[in-house]
Coordinates of C-alpha atoms and ligand atoms in Angstrom, one line a residue:
M5 CA 0.3 18.6 6.2
F6 CA -1.8 19.5 3.1
R7 CA -5.5 19.5 4.0
S8 CA -6.6 18.9 0.4
L9 CA -4.2 16.1 -0.3
R10 CA -5.8 12.7 0.1
K11 CA -4.0 9.4 0.8
L12 CA -2.1 7.9 -2.1
Q13 CA -3.6 4.9 -3.8
D14 CA -0.4 3.0 -4.5
L15 CA -0.4 0.5 -7.4
E16 CA 3.2 1.2 -8.5
P17 CA 4.6 -1.6 -10.7
S18 CA 7.0 -3.8 -8.7
V19 CA 10.7 -4.4 -9.5
A20 CA 9.6 -8.0 -10.4
D21 CA 7.3 -6.5 -13.2
F22 CA 10.3 -4.5 -14.5
R23 CA 12.6 -7.6 -14.4
D24 CA 10.1 -9.8 -16.2
E25 CA 9.5 -7.2 -19.0
V26 CA 13.3 -6.7 -19.4
I27 CA 13.8 -10.4 -19.8
E28 CA 10.9 -10.7 -22.3
G29 CA 12.1 -7.7 -24.3
L30 CA 15.8 -8.6 -24.4
T31 CA 15.0 -12.2 -25.5
S32 CA 12.8 -11.0 -28.3
V33 CA 14.0 -10.6 -31.9
P34 CA 14.6 -7.7 -32.5
K35 CA 15.3 -6.7 -28.9
T36 CA 12.9 -4.2 -27.2
L37 CA 12.4 -2.5 -23.9
P38 CA 9.0 -1.0 -22.9
C39 CA 8.9 2.8 -22.8
K40 CA 6.7 2.9 -19.7
F41 CA 9.9 2.1 -17.7
F42 CA 11.5 5.4 -18.8
Y43 CA 9.7 7.1 -15.9
D44 CA 11.5 6.4 -12.7
T45 CA 12.4 9.5 -10.6
E46 CA 15.5 10.2 -12.7
G47 CA 13.6 9.5 -16.0
S48 CA 10.8 11.8 -15.0
I49 CA 13.2 14.6 -14.3
L50 CA 14.9 14.0 -17.6
F51 CA 11.6 14.1 -19.4
D52 CA 10.8 17.5 -17.8
R53 CA 14.1 18.7 -19.3
I54 CA 13.1 17.4 -22.8
C55 CA 9.9 19.5 -22.5
E56 CA 12.1 22.7 -22.2
V57 CA 14.5 22.1 -25.2
P58 CA 13.7 24.3 -28.2
A59 CA 13.5 21.4 -30.7
Y60 CA 10.8 19.6 -28.6
Y61 CA 7.9 21.7 -29.9
L62 CA 5.2 19.5 -28.4
T63 CA 4.9 20.9 -24.9
R64 CA 4.9 24.6 -25.6
T65 CA 2.6 24.2 -28.6
E66 CA 0.1 22.1 -26.6
C67 CA 0.2 24.6 -23.7
A68 CA -0.6 27.5 -26.1
I69 CA -3.6 25.6 -27.5
L70 CA -4.8 24.8 -24.0
A71 CA -4.4 28.4 -22.9
R72 CA -6.3 29.7 -25.8
H73 CA -9.2 27.2 -25.4
A74 CA -9.3 26.8 -21.6
P75 CA -12.6 28.8 -21.5
D76 CA -14.2 26.5 -24.1
I77 CA -13.1 23.5 -22.1
A78 CA -14.5 25.0 -18.9
E79 CA -17.8 25.5 -20.7
F80 CA -18.0 21.9 -21.9
A81 CA -17.0 20.6 -18.4
G82 CA -19.5 22.7 -16.4
P83 CA -19.4 23.5 -12.7
G84 CA -17.9 21.1 -10.1
A85 CA -15.9 19.0 -12.7
R86 CA -13.8 16.2 -11.4
L87 CA -10.6 16.1 -13.4
V88 CA -8.7 12.8 -13.9
E89 CA -5.3 13.1 -15.4
F90 CA -3.5 10.1 -17.0
G91 CA 0.3 10.4 -16.8
S92 CA 0.2 13.6 -14.7
G93 CA 4.0 14.1 -14.5
A94 CA 5.1 17.4 -13.2
G95 CA 1.4 18.7 -13.2
I96 CA 2.2 21.9 -15.1
K97 CA -0.5 21.8 -17.8
V98 CA -3.3 20.9 -15.5
R99 CA -2.9 24.2 -13.6
R100 CA -4.2 26.0 -16.6
L101 CA -7.3 23.9 -16.7
L102 CA -7.9 24.0 -13.0
N103 CA -7.7 27.8 -13.0
A104 CA -10.2 27.9 -15.9
L105 CA -12.7 25.4 -14.6
S106 CA -15.7 26.6 -12.6
D107 CA -15.3 25.4 -9.1
P108 CA -13.6 22.0 -9.8
S109 CA -14.5 19.5 -7.1
A110 CA -11.7 16.9 -7.3
Y111 CA -8.4 16.3 -9.1
V112 CA -7.1 12.7 -9.6
P113 CA -3.5 12.7 -10.9
I114 CA -2.4 9.2 -12.1
D115 CA 1.3 8.5 -12.7
I116 CA 3.6 5.5 -12.8
S117 CA 6.4 7.3 -10.9
R118 CA 5.5 7.6 -7.2
T119 CA 8.1 10.1 -6.1
H120 CA 7.4 12.4 -9.0
L121 CA 3.6 12.1 -8.5
L122 CA 3.8 12.9 -4.8
R123 CA 6.0 15.9 -5.3
A124 CA 3.7 17.3 -8.0
A125 CA 0.6 16.6 -5.9
E126 CA 2.1 18.4 -2.9
A127 CA 3.0 21.4 -5.0
L128 CA -0.6 21.5 -6.4
A129 CA -2.1 21.1 -2.9
E130 CA -0.2 24.2 -1.8
D131 CA -1.6 26.2 -4.7
F132 CA -5.1 24.8 -4.6
P133 CA -5.8 24.4 -0.9
N134 CA -9.6 23.8 -1.3
L135 CA -9.4 21.2 -4.1
P136 CA -9.4 17.6 -3.0
I137 CA -6.4 15.9 -4.7
M138 CA -6.5 12.1 -4.8
P139 CA -3.2 10.8 -6.3
V140 CA -3.1 7.3 -7.8
C141 CA 0.3 5.7 -8.6
A142 CA -0.5 3.2 -11.3
D143 CA 0.3 1.8 -14.8
Y144 CA -2.8 3.2 -16.5
T145 CA -2.4 0.6 -19.3
R146 CA -4.0 -1.8 -16.6
S147 CA -7.4 -1.6 -15.1
F148 CA -8.0 0.1 -11.7
T149 CA -10.7 2.0 -10.0
I150 CA -10.8 5.5 -8.4
P151 CA -12.1 5.5 -4.8
W152 CA -14.5 8.5 -5.0
Q153 CA -15.7 10.0 -1.8
Q154 CA -19.1 11.6 -1.2
N155 CA -19.0 15.1 -2.6
K156 CA -22.1 17.2 -3.0
K157 CA -20.4 19.5 -5.5
A158 CA -19.3 16.6 -7.7
G159 CA -20.0 17.5 -11.4
R160 CA -19.0 15.9 -14.7
L161 CA -16.0 13.6 -14.9
V162 CA -13.3 15.0 -17.2
G163 CA -10.4 12.8 -18.3
F164 CA -7.2 14.7 -19.3
F165 CA -4.5 12.9 -21.3
P166 CA -2.1 15.6 -22.6
G167 CA 1.4 15.5 -24.2
S168 CA 0.5 13.1 -27.0
T169 CA 1.3 10.2 -24.7
I170 CA -1.4 8.2 -26.6
G171 CA 1.2 8.1 -29.4
N172 CA 3.5 5.9 -27.2
F173 CA 0.9 3.1 -27.5
M174 CA 0.5 0.9 -30.6
P175 CA -2.8 2.0 -32.3
S176 CA -4.6 -1.1 -31.0
E177 CA -3.3 -0.5 -27.5
M178 CA -4.4 3.1 -27.8
Q179 CA -7.9 1.9 -28.6
D180 CA -7.8 -0.5 -25.5
F181 CA -6.8 2.5 -23.4
F182 CA -9.8 4.5 -24.7
R183 CA -12.2 1.6 -24.0
R184 CA -10.8 1.2 -20.5
S185 CA -10.9 4.9 -19.8
A186 CA -14.5 5.1 -21.1
R187 CA -15.5 2.4 -18.6
L188 CA -13.5 4.1 -15.8
L189 CA -15.1 7.6 -16.4
G190 CA -18.6 6.4 -17.5
P191 CA -21.3 7.7 -19.9
G192 CA -21.5 11.5 -20.4
S193 CA -17.9 12.1 -19.2
L194 CA -15.4 14.0 -21.3
M195 CA -11.8 13.3 -22.3
I196 CA -9.4 16.0 -23.3
V197 CA -6.5 14.6 -25.3
G198 CA -3.3 16.0 -26.8
V199 CA -2.3 14.4 -30.1
D200 CA 0.9 15.3 -32.1
L201 CA 0.4 15.6 -35.9
P202 CA 2.5 14.1 -38.7
K203 CA 4.9 16.6 -40.1
D204 CA 8.3 17.1 -41.8
K205 CA 10.9 14.4 -41.0
N206 CA 13.6 17.0 -40.1
I207 CA 11.4 18.7 -37.5
L208 CA 10.4 15.3 -36.0
E209 CA 13.9 13.8 -35.9
A210 CA 15.3 17.0 -34.3
A211 CA 12.6 16.9 -31.6
Y212 CA 13.6 13.3 -30.7
D213 CA 17.4 13.9 -30.9
D214 CA 17.9 17.4 -29.6
R215 CA 21.3 19.2 -29.6
E216 CA 21.3 19.5 -25.8
G217 CA 21.3 15.7 -25.5
A218 CA 18.2 15.6 -23.3
T219 CA 16.5 12.9 -25.2
A220 CA 19.7 10.8 -25.5
A221 CA 20.1 11.0 -21.7
F222 CA 16.4 10.1 -21.2
N223 CA 16.7 7.0 -23.5
L224 CA 20.0 5.8 -22.0
N225 CA 18.5 6.2 -18.4
L226 CA 16.6 3.0 -19.2
L227 CA 19.8 1.1 -19.1
R228 CA 21.0 3.0 -16.0
R229 CA 17.7 2.1 -14.3
A230 CA 18.2 -1.6 -15.1
N231 CA 21.6 -1.4 -13.6
R232 CA 20.3 0.4 -10.5
E233 CA 17.2 -1.7 -9.9
L234 CA 18.0 -5.1 -11.4
Y235 CA 21.8 -5.0 -10.7
M236 CA 22.5 -5.5 -14.5
N237 CA 25.9 -4.6 -15.9
F238 CA 25.0 -2.5 -19.0
N239 CA 28.1 -0.4 -20.1
V240 CA 25.9 2.6 -20.8
S241 CA 28.7 4.4 -22.7
A242 CA 28.8 1.5 -25.2
F243 CA 25.3 2.4 -26.4
K244 CA 24.1 5.4 -28.4
H245 CA 20.7 7.0 -28.8
E246 CA 19.0 7.0 -32.2
A247 CA 15.7 8.5 -33.4
Q248 CA 14.2 7.7 -36.8
W249 CA 11.0 8.9 -38.5
N250 CA 9.1 5.9 -40.0
A251 CA 6.8 7.6 -42.5
A252 CA 5.0 4.4 -43.5
A253 CA 4.0 3.7 -39.9
S254 CA 3.6 7.5 -39.1
R255 CA 5.8 7.2 -36.0
V256 CA 9.1 8.3 -34.6
E257 CA 11.1 5.2 -33.4
M258 CA 13.7 5.4 -30.7
Y259 CA 16.5 2.9 -30.3
L260 CA 19.6 2.2 -28.2
V261 CA 22.3 1.0 -30.5
S262 CA 25.2 -1.2 -29.2
L263 CA 28.5 0.3 -30.3
V264 CA 30.5 -2.9 -29.7
R265 CA 30.1 -6.7 -29.4
Q266 CA 29.1 -7.1 -25.7
S267 CA 27.1 -9.2 -23.2
V268 CA 24.9 -8.2 -20.4
K269 CA 23.6 -10.4 -17.5
L270 CA 20.5 -10.5 -15.4
N271 CA 19.9 -13.4 -12.9
G272 CA 20.6 -16.6 -14.9
Y273 CA 20.2 -14.8 -18.3
R274 CA 22.9 -13.5 -20.7
F275 CA 22.0 -11.1 -23.5
D276 CA 24.5 -10.8 -26.4
F277 CA 24.8 -7.7 -28.6
L278 CA 26.5 -7.4 -31.9
P279 CA 28.0 -4.1 -32.9
G280 CA 25.2 -2.0 -34.4
E281 CA 22.5 -4.2 -32.9
K282 CA 19.5 -2.1 -31.6
I283 CA 17.1 -2.2 -28.7
H284 CA 13.8 -0.6 -29.8
T285 CA 12.7 1.5 -26.8
E286 CA 9.8 3.7 -28.0
N287 CA 7.4 4.5 -30.7
S288 CA 5.8 7.9 -30.9
Y289 CA 2.9 7.7 -33.3
K290 CA 1.7 10.9 -35.0
Y291 CA -2.0 11.0 -36.1
T292 CA -3.9 13.2 -38.5
I293 CA -7.1 14.5 -36.9
S294 CA -9.3 12.3 -39.1
D295 CA -7.3 9.1 -38.4
F296 CA -7.4 9.8 -34.7
I297 CA -11.1 10.4 -34.6
R298 CA -11.8 7.2 -36.6
L299 CA -9.8 5.2 -34.0
V300 CA -11.4 6.7 -30.9
K301 CA -14.9 6.5 -32.4
A302 CA -14.4 2.7 -32.7
A303 CA -13.4 2.7 -29.0
G304 CA -16.6 4.3 -27.8
Y305 CA -16.0 8.1 -27.9
E306 CA -17.6 10.9 -29.9
K307 CA -15.9 14.0 -31.1
I308 CA -16.9 17.3 -29.5
A309 CA -14.1 19.6 -30.7
A310 CA -10.6 19.6 -32.1
W311 CA -8.2 22.5 -32.1
T312 CA -4.7 23.0 -33.6
D313 CA -2.0 25.8 -33.6
E314 CA -1.4 28.1 -36.6
D315 CA 1.4 25.8 -37.9
D316 CA -0.6 22.6 -37.6
L317 CA 2.1 21.0 -35.4
F318 CA -0.2 19.7 -32.6
S319 CA -3.9 19.1 -31.9
V320 CA -6.1 19.0 -28.7
H321 CA -9.3 17.1 -28.8
V322 CA -12.4 17.1 -26.7
L323 CA -14.2 13.7 -26.8
R324 CA -17.3 12.4 -25.0
V325 CA -18.0 8.9 -23.8
Ligands
LIG402 C1 5.6 11.1 -23.2 N1 5.7 11.1 -24.7 C2 4.5 11.7 -25.3 C3 7.0 11.6 -25.2 C4 6.9 11.5 -26.8 O1 7.1 12.6 -27.4 O2 6.6 10.5 -27.4 C5 8.1 10.8 -24.8 C6 9.4 11.2 -25.4 N2 10.3 10.4 -25.9 C7 11.3 11.1 -26.4 N3 11.1 12.4 -26.2 C8 9.9 12.5 -25.5

């Protein structure tokens, strides 16, 4: 139907992966659940809602930085750039880059949520009918390859990892991601990364516990997903969302807190919760520019440029392999 949309490379994690990680997380002390499982179709829609709430400053601030510096990025990238986006989601931010780049020759959106990825790729194919779009459904914390096709226009490879999603990795996992992406993209390629900056506790906690309840719904959807896909019996209304700034670790921590004593089952397992007991569901690390550069240098990248907004809320970096 869409001439420019290529066949999906489907490496979506299986339900068995989800089950194994839920068992591992709920038998750990303290209990955890991995944040990458937030993003099923419902979770991806809820995340798009978070991006619109006033307290969640990250999206609009990053978009403004990208809009201001799109011409600089286009100059660094050169003609015929091939753009590879990690965690492409709704594919909003990339439009700005694609419009600014000089004759981009391919776009590879990578996302863990297949339905969301395909919807976004179709919408993009409609608006960019001459741009080959090669969607990959994958967990980008694992290794994979991109099946490039012959393309005479092919220019520099440019990775794009917006939204401060790197903050959802532990610092050592973040470095692993950069090492793997450097291998995937190859020497001379660029990486454009959005990184949220440390700031006042009240601003951070409001961003991760908005008045509209968007983040609470997003966090609780993890339990709903486990009920839907693994036939678990979480009583979702017996848990509440919590977000806390941990200044010593420079990260916002998200939890689901059990309101009562309760038990939940999965296959032969039973997970018991005391009142007040927490499941740790996400970390969102905030890096100063110098700390971030130090970590990515050790992972094989060099700094080309870094920009922030006037209020120093967020940063966008251009790195080179
Ligand atoms: C995707 N990621 C960068 C978001 C963040 O800010 O850490 C996920 C999120 N969690 C709660 N709100 C948004």
